[in-house]
mmCIF file of N, CA and C in Angstrom:
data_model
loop_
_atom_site.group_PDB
_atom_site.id
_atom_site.type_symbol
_atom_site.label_atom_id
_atom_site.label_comp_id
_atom_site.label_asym_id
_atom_site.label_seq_id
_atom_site.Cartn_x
_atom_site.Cartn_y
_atom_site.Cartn_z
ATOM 1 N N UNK A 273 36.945 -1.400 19.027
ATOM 2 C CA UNK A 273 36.514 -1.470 17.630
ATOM 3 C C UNK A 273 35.427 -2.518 17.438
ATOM 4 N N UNK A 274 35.568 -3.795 18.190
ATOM 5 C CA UNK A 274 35.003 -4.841 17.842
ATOM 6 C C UNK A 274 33.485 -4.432 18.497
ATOM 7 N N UNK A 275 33.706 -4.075 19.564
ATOM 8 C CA UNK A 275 32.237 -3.303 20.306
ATOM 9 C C UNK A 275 31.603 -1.825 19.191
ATOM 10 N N UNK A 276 32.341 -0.995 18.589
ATOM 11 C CA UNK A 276 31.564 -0.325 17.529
ATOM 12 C C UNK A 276 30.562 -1.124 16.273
ATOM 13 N N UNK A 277 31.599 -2.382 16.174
ATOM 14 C CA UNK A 277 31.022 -2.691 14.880
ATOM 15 C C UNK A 277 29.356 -3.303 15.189
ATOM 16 N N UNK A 278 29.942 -3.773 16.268
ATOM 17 C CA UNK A 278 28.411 -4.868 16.531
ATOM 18 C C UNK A 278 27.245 -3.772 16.167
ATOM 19 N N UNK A 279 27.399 -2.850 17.884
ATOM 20 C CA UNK A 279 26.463 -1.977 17.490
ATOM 21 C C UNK A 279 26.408 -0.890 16.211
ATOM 22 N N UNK A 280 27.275 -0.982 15.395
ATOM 23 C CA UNK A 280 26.900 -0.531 14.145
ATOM 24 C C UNK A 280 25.820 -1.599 13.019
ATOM 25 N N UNK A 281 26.168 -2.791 13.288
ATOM 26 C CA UNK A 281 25.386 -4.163 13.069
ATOM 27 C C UNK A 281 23.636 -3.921 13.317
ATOM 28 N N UNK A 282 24.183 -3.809 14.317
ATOM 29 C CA UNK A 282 22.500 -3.965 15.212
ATOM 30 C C UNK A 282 21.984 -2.465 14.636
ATOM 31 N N UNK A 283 22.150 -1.396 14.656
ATOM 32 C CA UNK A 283 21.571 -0.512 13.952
ATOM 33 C C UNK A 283 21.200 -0.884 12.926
ATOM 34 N N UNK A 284 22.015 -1.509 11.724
ATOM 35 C CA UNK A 284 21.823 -1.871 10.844
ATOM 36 C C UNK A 284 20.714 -2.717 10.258
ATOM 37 N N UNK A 285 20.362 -3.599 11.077
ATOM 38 C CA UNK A 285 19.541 -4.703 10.415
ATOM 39 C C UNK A 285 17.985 -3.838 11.377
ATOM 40 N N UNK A 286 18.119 -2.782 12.290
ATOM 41 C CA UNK A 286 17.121 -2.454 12.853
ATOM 42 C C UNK A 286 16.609 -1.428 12.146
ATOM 43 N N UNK A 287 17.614 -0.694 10.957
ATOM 44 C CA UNK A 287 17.074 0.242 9.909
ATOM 45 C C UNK A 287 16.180 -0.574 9.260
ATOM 46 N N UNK A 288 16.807 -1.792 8.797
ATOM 47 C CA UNK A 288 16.389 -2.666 7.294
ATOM 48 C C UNK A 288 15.301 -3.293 8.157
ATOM 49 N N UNK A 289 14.780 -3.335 9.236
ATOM 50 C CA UNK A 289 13.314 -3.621 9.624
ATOM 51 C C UNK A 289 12.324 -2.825 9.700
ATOM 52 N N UNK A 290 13.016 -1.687 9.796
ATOM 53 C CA UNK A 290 12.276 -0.234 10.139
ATOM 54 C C UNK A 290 11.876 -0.217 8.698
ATOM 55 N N UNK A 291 12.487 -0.451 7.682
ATOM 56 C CA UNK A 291 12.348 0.198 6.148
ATOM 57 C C UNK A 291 11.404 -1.249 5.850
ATOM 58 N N UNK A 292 11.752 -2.392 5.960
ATOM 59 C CA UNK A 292 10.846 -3.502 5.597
ATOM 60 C C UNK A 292 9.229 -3.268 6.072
ATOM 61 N N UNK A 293 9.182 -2.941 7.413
ATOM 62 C CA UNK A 293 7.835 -2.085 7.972
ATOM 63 C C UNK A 293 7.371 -1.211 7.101
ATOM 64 N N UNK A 294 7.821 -0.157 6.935
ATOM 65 C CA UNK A 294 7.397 0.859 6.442
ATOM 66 C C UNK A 294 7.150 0.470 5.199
ATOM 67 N N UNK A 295 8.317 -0.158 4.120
ATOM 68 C CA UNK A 295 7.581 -0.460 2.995
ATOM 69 C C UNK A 295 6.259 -1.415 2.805
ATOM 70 N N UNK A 296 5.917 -2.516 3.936
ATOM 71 C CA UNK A 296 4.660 -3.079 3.535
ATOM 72 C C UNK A 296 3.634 -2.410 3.932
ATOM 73 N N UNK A 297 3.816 -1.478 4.771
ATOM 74 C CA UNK A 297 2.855 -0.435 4.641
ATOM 75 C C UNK A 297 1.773 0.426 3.461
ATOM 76 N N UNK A 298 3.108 0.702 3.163
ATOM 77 C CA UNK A 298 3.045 1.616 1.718
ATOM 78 C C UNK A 298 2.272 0.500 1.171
ATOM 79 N N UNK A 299 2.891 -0.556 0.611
ATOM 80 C CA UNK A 299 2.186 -1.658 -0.039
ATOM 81 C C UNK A 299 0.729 -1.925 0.203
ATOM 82 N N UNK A 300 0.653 -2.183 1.295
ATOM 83 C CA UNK A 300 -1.036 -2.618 1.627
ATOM 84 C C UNK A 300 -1.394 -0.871 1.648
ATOM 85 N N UNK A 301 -1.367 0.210 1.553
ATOM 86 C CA UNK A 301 -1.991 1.312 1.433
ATOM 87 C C UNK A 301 -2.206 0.965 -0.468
ATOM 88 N N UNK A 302 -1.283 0.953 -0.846
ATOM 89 C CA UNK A 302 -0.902 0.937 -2.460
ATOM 90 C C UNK A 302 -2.643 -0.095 -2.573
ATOM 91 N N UNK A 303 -2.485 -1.065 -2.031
ATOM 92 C CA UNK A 303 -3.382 -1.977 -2.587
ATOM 93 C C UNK A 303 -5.144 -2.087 -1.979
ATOM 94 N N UNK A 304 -5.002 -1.117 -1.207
ATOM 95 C CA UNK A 304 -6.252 -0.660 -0.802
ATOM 96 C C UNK A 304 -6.340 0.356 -1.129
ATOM 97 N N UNK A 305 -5.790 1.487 -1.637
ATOM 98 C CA UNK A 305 -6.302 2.528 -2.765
ATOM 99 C C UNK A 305 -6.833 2.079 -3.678
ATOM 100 N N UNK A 306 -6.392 0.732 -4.211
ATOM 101 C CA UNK A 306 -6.245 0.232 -5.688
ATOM 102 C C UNK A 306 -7.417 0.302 -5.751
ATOM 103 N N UNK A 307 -8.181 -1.249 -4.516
ATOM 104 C CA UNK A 307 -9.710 -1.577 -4.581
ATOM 105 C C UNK A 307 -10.675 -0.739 -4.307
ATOM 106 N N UNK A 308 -10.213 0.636 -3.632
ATOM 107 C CA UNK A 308 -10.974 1.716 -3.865
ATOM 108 C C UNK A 308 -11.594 2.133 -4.792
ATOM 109 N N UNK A 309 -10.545 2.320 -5.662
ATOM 110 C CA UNK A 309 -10.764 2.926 -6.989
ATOM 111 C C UNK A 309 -11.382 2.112 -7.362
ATOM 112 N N UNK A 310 -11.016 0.835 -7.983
ATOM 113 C CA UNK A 310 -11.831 0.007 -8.762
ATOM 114 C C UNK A 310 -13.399 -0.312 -8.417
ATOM 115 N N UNK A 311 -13.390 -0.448 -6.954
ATOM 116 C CA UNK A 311 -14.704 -0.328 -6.217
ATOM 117 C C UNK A 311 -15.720 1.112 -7.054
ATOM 118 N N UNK A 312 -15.352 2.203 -6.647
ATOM 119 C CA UNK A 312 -15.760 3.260 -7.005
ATOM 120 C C UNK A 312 -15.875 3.452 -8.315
ATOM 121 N N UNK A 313 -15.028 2.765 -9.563
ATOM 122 C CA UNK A 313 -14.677 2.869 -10.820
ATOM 123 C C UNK A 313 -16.268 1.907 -11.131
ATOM 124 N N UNK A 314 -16.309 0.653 -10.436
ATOM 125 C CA UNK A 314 -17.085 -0.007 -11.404
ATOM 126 C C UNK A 314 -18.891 0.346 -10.855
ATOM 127 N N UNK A 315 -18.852 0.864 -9.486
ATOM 128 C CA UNK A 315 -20.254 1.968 -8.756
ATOM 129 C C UNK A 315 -20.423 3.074 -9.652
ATOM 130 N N UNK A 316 -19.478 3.275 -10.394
ATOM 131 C CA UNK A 316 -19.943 4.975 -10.876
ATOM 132 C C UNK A 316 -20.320 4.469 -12.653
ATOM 133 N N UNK A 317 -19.633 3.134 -13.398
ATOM 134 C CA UNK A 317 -20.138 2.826 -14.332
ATOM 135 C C UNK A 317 -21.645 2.373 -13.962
ATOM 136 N N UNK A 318 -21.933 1.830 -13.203
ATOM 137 C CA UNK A 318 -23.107 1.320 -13.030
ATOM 138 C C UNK A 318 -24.475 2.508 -12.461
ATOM 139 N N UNK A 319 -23.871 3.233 -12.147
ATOM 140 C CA UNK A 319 -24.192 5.036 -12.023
ATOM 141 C C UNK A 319 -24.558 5.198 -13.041
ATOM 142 N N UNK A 320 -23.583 5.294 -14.035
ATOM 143 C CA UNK A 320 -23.574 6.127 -15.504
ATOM 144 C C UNK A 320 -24.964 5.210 -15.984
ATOM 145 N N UNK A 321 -24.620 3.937 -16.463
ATOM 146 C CA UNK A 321 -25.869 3.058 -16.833
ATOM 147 C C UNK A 321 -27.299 3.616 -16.721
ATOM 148 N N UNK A 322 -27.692 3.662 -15.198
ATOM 149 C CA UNK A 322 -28.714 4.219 -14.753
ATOM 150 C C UNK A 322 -29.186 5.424 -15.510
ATOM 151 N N UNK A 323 -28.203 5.633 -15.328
ATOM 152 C CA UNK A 323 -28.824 7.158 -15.380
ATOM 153 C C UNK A 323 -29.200 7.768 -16.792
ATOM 154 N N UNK A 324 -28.498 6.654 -17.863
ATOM 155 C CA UNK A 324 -28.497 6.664 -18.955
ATOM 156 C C UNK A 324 -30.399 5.914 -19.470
ATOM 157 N N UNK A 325 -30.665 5.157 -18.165
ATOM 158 C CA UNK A 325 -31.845 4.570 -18.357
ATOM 159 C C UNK A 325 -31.460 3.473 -19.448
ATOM 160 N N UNK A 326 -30.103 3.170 -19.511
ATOM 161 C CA UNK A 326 -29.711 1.715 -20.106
ATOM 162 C C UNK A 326 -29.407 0.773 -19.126
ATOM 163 N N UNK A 327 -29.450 -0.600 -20.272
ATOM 164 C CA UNK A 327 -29.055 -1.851 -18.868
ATOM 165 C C UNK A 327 -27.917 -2.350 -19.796
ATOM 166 N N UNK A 328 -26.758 -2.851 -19.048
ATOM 167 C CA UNK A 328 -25.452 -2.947 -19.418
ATOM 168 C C UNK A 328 -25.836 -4.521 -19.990
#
């Protein structure tokens, strides 16, 4: 029994690293989409400007 639990243990905290990985993943994807967008958001106002033959 005492030998199940461990290695039920050790699975355990090797999920919750596996999932800690994976979620900062997600995270730094999350946050480099972000500056994408915003990148692209504030290129395409400055697009629009132009093209408007206005200056902001």
């Amino acid at each position: 029994m005492k030998i199940a639990k461990t290695i039920a243990k050790k699975r355990c905290t090797k999920m919750i690293h596996l999932r800690r990985d994976i979620f900062l993943k997600v995270q730094m994807k999350r946050v480099i989409i972000r500056t994408i967008i915003i990148e692209i958001g504030v290129k395409s106002v400055d697009w629009v400007w132009d093209f408007a033959g206005l200056e902001p």
